[in-house]
Amino acid sequence: MIMMLIKAFVVGGLICVVGQLLIDLTKLTPAKILVLFVCLGVLLGGIGLYPKLVEFAGAGATVPLTGFGNALAKGVKEAVQRDGFLGIITGGFQACAAGVTIAMLSGLVVAMIAKPKDK
């Protein structure tokens, strides 16, 4: 159990370090870096490398945005096998619908509690 936590911490931390280095050392905006991480997760998931990282690091690999990209790729792969060409369009939505819904509802609840103001 402790070793699994250490692996998750190290891998997740390294992904975050890469993001911070991209912010500090390049002129990429945070939005572009987030998109880059999601696309990297899709690419690595599509060629089968990211699932091996998930096996090794667990939540350290699934929680960062690269894990979201991997979930999209996995959903598309499964939907294409099940539904054919239509799975290219529907697979990513089906795979990530619950996570996106929770994120949106959490944001709504926090916005209702915190009473955010425009700047």
Short mmCIF file of C-alpha atoms in Angstrom, two decimals:
data_model
loop_
_atom_site.label_atom_id
_atom_site.label_comp_id
_atom_site.label_asym_id
_atom_site.label_seq_id
_atom_site.Cartn_x
_atom_site.Cartn_y
_atom_site.Cartn_z
CA MET A 1 0.00 0.00 0.00
CA ILE A 2 2.74 2.48 0.94
CA MET A 3 4.70 1.66 -2.22
CA MET A 4 1.59 2.27 -4.34
CA LEU A 5 1.13 5.69 -2.71
CA ILE A 6 4.78 6.56 -3.31
CA LYS A 7 4.54 5.57 -7.00
CA ALA A 8 1.38 7.65 -7.43
CA PHE A 9 2.97 10.65 -5.71
CA VAL A 10 6.18 10.47 -7.76
CA VAL A 11 4.50 9.99 -11.15
CA GLY A 12 1.80 12.60 -10.52
CA GLY A 13 4.45 14.97 -9.18
CA LEU A 14 6.64 14.49 -12.24
CA ILE A 15 3.71 15.27 -14.54
CA CYS A 16 3.12 18.46 -12.54
CA VAL A 17 6.83 19.34 -12.68
CA VAL A 18 6.74 19.07 -16.47
CA GLY A 19 3.75 21.42 -16.53
CA GLN A 20 5.47 23.91 -14.25
CA LEU A 21 8.64 23.81 -16.36
CA LEU A 22 6.57 24.49 -19.48
CA ILE A 23 4.99 27.49 -17.74
CA ASP A 24 8.34 28.83 -16.50
CA LEU A 25 10.56 28.12 -19.50
CA THR A 26 8.28 28.67 -22.50
CA LYS A 27 5.87 31.30 -23.69
CA LEU A 28 3.03 28.76 -23.77
CA THR A 29 -0.11 29.88 -21.98
CA PRO A 30 -1.57 27.65 -19.27
CA ALA A 31 -4.52 26.88 -21.57
CA LYS A 32 -2.19 25.64 -24.31
CA ILE A 33 -0.30 23.50 -21.81
CA LEU A 34 -3.54 21.94 -20.59
CA VAL A 35 -4.54 21.12 -24.16
CA LEU A 36 -1.05 19.73 -24.79
CA PHE A 37 -1.37 17.43 -21.76
CA VAL A 38 -4.79 16.15 -22.84
CA CYS A 39 -3.55 15.54 -26.40
CA LEU A 40 -0.44 13.80 -25.07
CA GLY A 41 -2.67 11.54 -22.96
CA VAL A 42 -4.79 10.72 -26.01
CA LEU A 43 -1.70 9.97 -28.09
CA LEU A 44 -0.01 7.81 -25.44
CA GLY A 45 -3.31 6.07 -24.66
CA GLY A 46 -3.97 5.44 -28.33
CA ILE A 47 -0.64 3.71 -28.88
CA GLY A 48 -0.95 1.72 -25.65
CA LEU A 49 1.78 3.32 -23.52
CA TYR A 50 -0.34 5.25 -21.05
CA PRO A 51 -2.27 2.21 -19.75
CA LYS A 52 1.08 0.74 -18.67
CA LEU A 53 1.82 3.93 -16.74
CA VAL A 54 -1.63 3.72 -15.13
CA GLU A 55 -0.89 0.13 -14.10
CA PHE A 56 2.33 1.28 -12.49
CA ALA A 57 1.24 4.54 -10.85
CA GLY A 58 -2.53 4.26 -10.42
CA ALA A 59 -4.08 7.60 -9.47
CA GLY A 60 -0.77 9.35 -10.05
CA ALA A 61 -1.37 8.79 -13.76
CA THR A 62 -5.17 8.93 -13.96
CA VAL A 63 -5.82 12.16 -12.03
CA PRO A 64 -3.71 14.63 -14.10
CA LEU A 65 -5.04 15.88 -17.43
CA THR A 66 -3.01 13.29 -19.30
CA GLY A 67 -5.25 10.73 -17.60
CA PHE A 68 -8.31 12.51 -19.03
CA GLY A 69 -6.80 12.23 -22.49
CA ASN A 70 -6.11 8.55 -21.90
CA ALA A 71 -9.73 8.02 -20.83
CA LEU A 72 -10.90 9.68 -24.04
CA ALA A 73 -8.67 7.42 -26.14
CA LYS A 74 -9.79 4.32 -24.25
CA GLY A 75 -13.45 5.27 -24.68
CA VAL A 76 -13.03 5.80 -28.42
CA LYS A 77 -11.19 2.47 -28.83
CA GLU A 78 -13.93 0.56 -27.01
CA ALA A 79 -16.75 2.37 -28.83
CA VAL A 80 -15.17 1.76 -32.24
CA GLN A 81 -14.95 -1.97 -31.48
CA ARG A 82 -18.56 -2.00 -30.31
CA ASP A 83 -20.26 0.52 -32.66
CA GLY A 84 -17.91 0.88 -35.61
CA PHE A 85 -17.28 4.28 -37.17
CA LEU A 86 -19.88 6.02 -34.99
CA GLY A 87 -17.74 5.13 -31.96
CA ILE A 88 -15.17 7.71 -33.05
CA ILE A 89 -17.69 10.42 -32.23
CA THR A 90 -19.48 8.91 -29.23
CA GLY A 91 -16.72 7.00 -27.42
CA GLY A 92 -14.97 9.92 -25.76
CA PHE A 93 -18.25 11.40 -24.56
CA GLN A 94 -19.41 8.12 -23.05
CA ALA A 95 -16.09 7.46 -21.33
CA CYS A 96 -15.81 10.87 -19.68
CA ALA A 97 -19.42 11.93 -19.16
CA ALA A 98 -19.50 11.14 -15.43
CA GLY A 99 -16.25 12.97 -14.67
CA VAL A 100 -17.22 16.06 -16.64
CA THR A 101 -20.66 16.11 -15.01
CA ILE A 102 -19.16 15.92 -11.51
CA ALA A 103 -16.72 18.72 -12.34
CA MET A 104 -19.50 20.95 -13.65
CA LEU A 105 -21.81 20.28 -10.70
CA SER A 106 -18.97 20.85 -8.23
CA GLY A 107 -18.19 24.17 -9.89
CA LEU A 108 -21.84 25.15 -9.71
CA VAL A 109 -22.09 24.33 -6.01
CA VAL A 110 -18.88 26.22 -5.19
CA ALA A 111 -20.06 29.21 -7.25
CA MET A 112 -23.36 29.25 -5.35
CA ILE A 113 -21.58 29.13 -1.98
CA ALA A 114 -18.70 31.51 -2.75
CA LYS A 115 -20.68 34.18 -4.66
CA PRO A 116 -17.94 34.90 -7.21
CA LYS A 117 -17.69 38.39 -8.69
CA ASP A 118 -16.49 39.57 -12.08
CA LYS A 119 -13.17 41.41 -12.10
#
